[in-house]
Every structure is written in C-alpha cells, then in structure tokens.
Amino acid sequence: MIESPDYPHIVMAFTYRDFKVEIDQSEDHGQVVYAAWVSYEQGCAVAVPCVFSRNEAVWKAKQWCDKRTQEGRG
C-alpha cells in the first residue's frame, strides 16, 4: 500500500482543437512542478511530464496537440 499517494491537482483545464488539456500542479523535493494531461478521441496521454511553470506546460501541451493534428492530416 502507498502511504501517501500523489493525487492529481488540476489547476487549469481547457479545450484546444479537439483535445481536452488538464494542467496538474505538484511538488517534487520542494519545487513546484507542472504536467499536462491530454484526452482525445483515441485515449489520453501525458503530453508534458514535468516543467517548472504553468505557462510552459500550456505552451508545450499546445505544441503536442498541434503535432498530433498535423500528423493526422498528412
């Protein structure tokens, strides 16, 4: 059994193109870190595993979505 599980702490959620993006905030060794989870028609993925600002998490999540959209078109 995990003594202190790490539950998601979603601080922001938005739709970008056909993707639902959720920004998670947590702490690692006293440092606030962010991750971005993306849900879409085929499933879900961790688009951004770890960055140090919310803005960077949003920016990289959008890049991840843009790349998947471009791959699907062509």
mmCIF file with all atom_site columns, C-alpha atoms in Angstrom:
data_model
loop_
_atom_site.group_PDB
_atom_site.id
_atom_site.type_symbol
_atom_site.label_atom_id
_atom_site.label_alt_id
_atom_site.label_comp_id
_atom_site.label_asym_id
_atom_site.label_entity_id
_atom_site.label_seq_id
_atom_site.pdbx_PDB_ins_code
_atom_site.Cartn_x
_atom_site.Cartn_y
_atom_site.Cartn_z
_atom_site.occupancy
_atom_site.B_iso_or_equiv
_atom_site.pdbx_formal_charge
_atom_site.auth_seq_id
_atom_site.auth_comp_id
_atom_site.auth_asym_id
_atom_site.auth_atom_id
_atom_site.pdbx_PDB_model_num
ATOM 1  C CA . MET A 1 1  ? 0.000   0.000  0.000   1.00 0.00 ? 1  MET A CA 1
ATOM 2  C CA . ILE A 1 2  ? 1.207   3.515  -0.825  1.00 0.00 ? 2  ILE A CA 1
ATOM 3  C CA . GLU A 1 3  ? 1.499   5.589  2.349   1.00 0.00 ? 3  GLU A CA 1
ATOM 4  C CA . SER A 1 4  ? 0.904   8.977  0.753   1.00 0.00 ? 4  SER A CA 1
ATOM 5  C CA . PRO A 1 5  ? -0.380  8.652  -2.820  1.00 0.00 ? 5  PRO A CA 1
ATOM 6  C CA . ASP A 1 6  ? 0.015   11.603 -5.172  1.00 0.00 ? 6  ASP A CA 1
ATOM 7  C CA . TYR A 1 7  ? -3.456  12.607 -6.333  1.00 0.00 ? 7  TYR A CA 1
ATOM 8  C CA . PRO A 1 8  ? -3.768  14.903 -9.345  1.00 0.00 ? 8  PRO A CA 1
ATOM 9  C CA . HIS A 1 9  ? -4.197  18.573 -8.509  1.00 0.00 ? 9  HIS A CA 1
ATOM 10 C CA . ILE A 1 10 ? -5.677  20.048 -11.674 1.00 0.00 ? 10 ILE A CA 1
ATOM 11 C CA . VAL A 1 11 ? -5.177  23.812 -11.611 1.00 0.00 ? 11 VAL A CA 1
ATOM 12 C CA . MET A 1 12 ? -6.343  24.542 -15.140 1.00 0.00 ? 12 MET A CA 1
ATOM 13 C CA . ALA A 1 13 ? -8.339  22.762 -17.833 1.00 0.00 ? 13 ALA A CA 1
ATOM 14 C CA . PHE A 1 14 ? -9.244  23.869 -21.327 1.00 0.00 ? 14 PHE A CA 1
ATOM 15 C CA . THR A 1 15 ? -10.120 22.579 -24.767 1.00 0.00 ? 15 THR A CA 1
ATOM 16 C CA . TYR A 1 16 ? -7.611  23.128 -27.547 1.00 0.00 ? 16 TYR A CA 1
ATOM 17 C CA . ARG A 1 17 ? -8.639  21.980 -31.006 1.00 0.00 ? 17 ARG A CA 1
ATOM 18 C CA . ASP A 1 18 ? -10.265 18.576 -30.311 1.00 0.00 ? 18 ASP A CA 1
ATOM 19 C CA . PHE A 1 19 ? -8.167  17.897 -27.203 1.00 0.00 ? 19 PHE A CA 1
ATOM 20 C CA . LYS A 1 20 ? -9.041  18.358 -23.539 1.00 0.00 ? 20 LYS A CA 1
ATOM 21 C CA . VAL A 1 21 ? -5.932  19.613 -21.736 1.00 0.00 ? 21 VAL A CA 1
ATOM 22 C CA . GLU A 1 22 ? -5.542  19.413 -17.960 1.00 0.00 ? 22 GLU A CA 1
ATOM 23 C CA . ILE A 1 23 ? -2.636  21.089 -16.181 1.00 0.00 ? 23 ILE A CA 1
ATOM 24 C CA . ASP A 1 24 ? -1.573  19.319 -12.991 1.00 0.00 ? 24 ASP A CA 1
ATOM 25 C CA . GLN A 1 25 ? 0.456   21.012 -10.257 1.00 0.00 ? 25 GLN A CA 1
ATOM 26 C CA . SER A 1 26 ? 2.502   19.036 -7.768  1.00 0.00 ? 26 SER A CA 1
ATOM 27 C CA . GLU A 1 27 ? 5.668   19.330 -5.737  1.00 0.00 ? 27 GLU A CA 1
ATOM 28 C CA . ASP A 1 28 ? 8.946   17.463 -6.114  1.00 0.00 ? 28 ASP A CA 1
ATOM 29 C CA . HIS A 1 29 ? 11.642  17.955 -3.482  1.00 0.00 ? 29 HIS A CA 1
ATOM 30 C CA . GLY A 1 30 ? 10.150  21.310 -2.511  1.00 0.00 ? 30 GLY A CA 1
ATOM 31 C CA . GLN A 1 31 ? 9.933   22.547 -6.120  1.00 0.00 ? 31 GLN A CA 1
ATOM 32 C CA . VAL A 1 32 ? 6.533   23.229 -7.711  1.00 0.00 ? 32 VAL A CA 1
ATOM 33 C CA . VAL A 1 33 ? 6.240   21.318 -10.991 1.00 0.00 ? 33 VAL A CA 1
ATOM 34 C CA . TYR A 1 34 ? 3.558   21.044 -13.653 1.00 0.00 ? 34 TYR A CA 1
ATOM 35 C CA . ALA A 1 35 ? 2.436   18.311 -16.020 1.00 0.00 ? 35 ALA A CA 1
ATOM 36 C CA . ALA A 1 36 ? -0.106  18.320 -18.832 1.00 0.00 ? 36 ALA A CA 1
ATOM 37 C CA . TRP A 1 37 ? -2.556  15.502 -19.460 1.00 0.00 ? 37 TRP A CA 1
ATOM 38 C CA . VAL A 1 38 ? -4.352  15.417 -22.802 1.00 0.00 ? 38 VAL A CA 1
ATOM 39 C CA . SER A 1 39 ? -7.544  13.489 -23.564 1.00 0.00 ? 39 SER A CA 1
ATOM 40 C CA . TYR A 1 40 ? -8.667  12.943 -27.129 1.00 0.00 ? 40 TYR A CA 1
ATOM 41 C CA . GLU A 1 41 ? -10.647 10.562 -29.323 1.00 0.00 ? 41 GLU A CA 1
ATOM 42 C CA . GLN A 1 42 ? -8.010  7.783  -29.258 1.00 0.00 ? 42 GLN A CA 1
ATOM 43 C CA . GLY A 1 43 ? -7.377  7.957  -25.498 1.00 0.00 ? 43 GLY A CA 1
ATOM 44 C CA . CYS A 1 44 ? -5.241  10.056 -23.208 1.00 0.00 ? 44 CYS A CA 1
ATOM 45 C CA . ALA A 1 45 ? -1.572  10.823 -22.726 1.00 0.00 ? 45 ALA A CA 1
ATOM 46 C CA . VAL A 1 46 ? 0.864   12.741 -20.609 1.00 0.00 ? 46 VAL A CA 1
ATOM 47 C CA . ALA A 1 47 ? 1.823   15.388 -23.141 1.00 0.00 ? 47 ALA A CA 1
ATOM 48 C CA . VAL A 1 48 ? 4.175   17.228 -20.781 1.00 0.00 ? 48 VAL A CA 1
ATOM 49 C CA . PRO A 1 49 ? 5.657   15.131 -17.969 1.00 0.00 ? 49 PRO A CA 1
ATOM 50 C CA . CYS A 1 50 ? 7.431   17.850 -15.970 1.00 0.00 ? 50 CYS A CA 1
ATOM 51 C CA . VAL A 1 51 ? 8.117   21.569 -16.354 1.00 0.00 ? 51 VAL A CA 1
ATOM 52 C CA . PHE A 1 52 ? 8.619   24.371 -13.851 1.00 0.00 ? 52 PHE A CA 1
ATOM 53 C CA . SER A 1 53 ? 5.963   26.888 -14.934 1.00 0.00 ? 53 SER A CA 1
ATOM 54 C CA . ARG A 1 54 ? 2.276   26.717 -15.737 1.00 0.00 ? 54 ARG A CA 1
ATOM 55 C CA . ASN A 1 55 ? 2.793   28.811 -18.883 1.00 0.00 ? 55 ASN A CA 1
ATOM 56 C CA . GLU A 1 56 ? 5.401   26.377 -20.183 1.00 0.00 ? 56 GLU A CA 1
ATOM 57 C CA . ALA A 1 57 ? 3.076   23.440 -19.514 1.00 0.00 ? 57 ALA A CA 1
ATOM 58 C CA . VAL A 1 58 ? 0.299   25.121 -21.502 1.00 0.00 ? 58 VAL A CA 1
ATOM 59 C CA . TRP A 1 59 ? 2.632   26.072 -24.347 1.00 0.00 ? 59 TRP A CA 1
ATOM 60 C CA . LYS A 1 60 ? 4.158   22.582 -24.631 1.00 0.00 ? 60 LYS A CA 1
ATOM 61 C CA . ALA A 1 61 ? 0.738   20.903 -24.393 1.00 0.00 ? 61 ALA A CA 1
ATOM 62 C CA . LYS A 1 62 ? -0.489  23.030 -27.304 1.00 0.00 ? 62 LYS A CA 1
ATOM 63 C CA . GLN A 1 63 ? 2.621   22.079 -29.293 1.00 0.00 ? 63 GLN A CA 1
ATOM 64 C CA . TRP A 1 64 ? 1.906   18.407 -28.543 1.00 0.00 ? 64 TRP A CA 1
ATOM 65 C CA . CYS A 1 65 ? -1.671  18.819 -29.796 1.00 0.00 ? 65 CYS A CA 1
ATOM 66 C CA . ASP A 1 66 ? -0.549  20.715 -32.913 1.00 0.00 ? 66 ASP A CA 1
ATOM 67 C CA . LYS A 1 67 ? 1.910   17.960 -33.771 1.00 0.00 ? 67 LYS A CA 1
ATOM 68 C CA . ARG A 1 68 ? -0.743  15.241 -33.403 1.00 0.00 ? 68 ARG A CA 1
ATOM 69 C CA . THR A 1 69 ? -3.186  17.261 -35.518 1.00 0.00 ? 69 THR A CA 1
ATOM 70 C CA . GLN A 1 70 ? -0.608  17.726 -38.294 1.00 0.00 ? 70 GLN A CA 1
ATOM 71 C CA . GLU A 1 71 ? 0.324   14.025 -38.244 1.00 0.00 ? 71 GLU A CA 1
ATOM 72 C CA . GLY A 1 72 ? -3.336  13.100 -38.615 1.00 0.00 ? 72 GLY A CA 1
ATOM 73 C CA . ARG A 1 73 ? -3.680  15.260 -41.717 1.00 0.00 ? 73 ARG A CA 1
ATOM 74 C CA . GLY A 1 74 ? -0.853  14.014 -43.511 1.00 0.00 ? 74 GLY A CA 1
#
